[in-house]
Amino acid sequence: MRIQDSATTPTAIAVTAPETTAGARTAGVGTGRTAAPSGTESDADAGHSNAHRTLRSETGHATARRTSRTGAGHATARDASAPGSPAGTAAPARTPASDPRPRGTLLAGLGVVAFSLTFPSTVWGLESFGPWSLVAVRSTLAALVAGVFLLVGRVPLPERRHWAGLAVVGGGVVVGFPLLTSLALRTSTTSHAAVVVGLLPLTTAAFAALRTGRRPSRTFWIAAVSGAVVVLGFTLGESGGSLSTGDLYLFGALLVCAAGYTEGGRLAALMPGWQVIGWALILCLPLMLAASAVALSLEPVRLNAHGVVGLLWVALGSTFFGLYVWYRGMAAIGIPKASQLQLAQPLLTLVWSVTLLGETLSPAAPAAAVAVLVCIAVTQRSKS
């Protein structure tokens, strides 16, 4: 009977004495054990106590796991912000290695080297093509290459607000400068045409100040004007100081190219540089296709090795590759400082003129080169 009573006691408690049961459970939670009137009841209460201990144990383990995960999360966050964290975290943005200026200077410098070969290559190209044919065909070839890159990369169309700027780039560096300098080089030597390049950095900096509102420092302007004066005096001395009939073409080329460089540099801060020149070339493609058909039918074509190499370089080297790296570098270091790297372009052009065209070079070239490099160093270190 005692066994039967003890067996039925929990049931009776559960049905008729819920408050007692609740009190027993509360006591179990608080102390881990309950008082029982008999041995069997003690066993049952001990089972409840064990269940509570198990629940507390599991709760403790869960809390430990959450604490571990939370601690790991904090550790991960600390590791992500620590120096030397992997790429994609916020830490590398604060390290000196992420500074874009050295790489931007290198890219702009490569552009200057590519541009320095433009005049000698144009002289070669004029051996096979007329000036209108050369410009139209070079722009068409460059636009086709750019179109392939844009299609392969699945690059979306630029926003409507960028098309006006792209038209300025196309009119300045795709059509205007090549055409005007090609017309000038029919009567001017490459050394005389280098006057344009000597004045181009100063003109570009002036256009940039008007267009972007950025005002370079006084030191910058002193170094820029000094460098332009050195280059201008050197190139005029090399050409004998006389003006050719192509001077109007050269000064016109100076203005349109500076405008194109400035607008292209602004757009290169909003989209990749190769897309800037790529879309500018595509924008000019219909006009250049029509011009190629008309010019090739009116101007004689006398193909030779120099003519073909010159055409390929001005199309792929100067127009596409040169402008691609130039605009990327300009976006990284700024239009004024990138433009001052072009102070070295006339001297490089004179070197190519000697080695590729057989022109003679005076002993004044090393002195001019040192002066230009000093001006470049000052402009690169000045606050712009």
Short mmCIF file of C-alpha atoms in Angstrom, two decimals, residues 35 113 255 327:
data_model
loop_
_atom_site.label_atom_id
_atom_site.label_comp_id
_atom_site.label_asym_id
_atom_site.label_seq_id
_atom_site.Cartn_x
_atom_site.Cartn_y
_atom_site.Cartn_z
CA ALA A 35 12.06 17.62 0.67
CA VAL A 113 56.49 58.26 -73.37
CA LEU A 255 44.06 74.69 -77.15
CA TYR A 327 43.85 59.31 -67.99
#
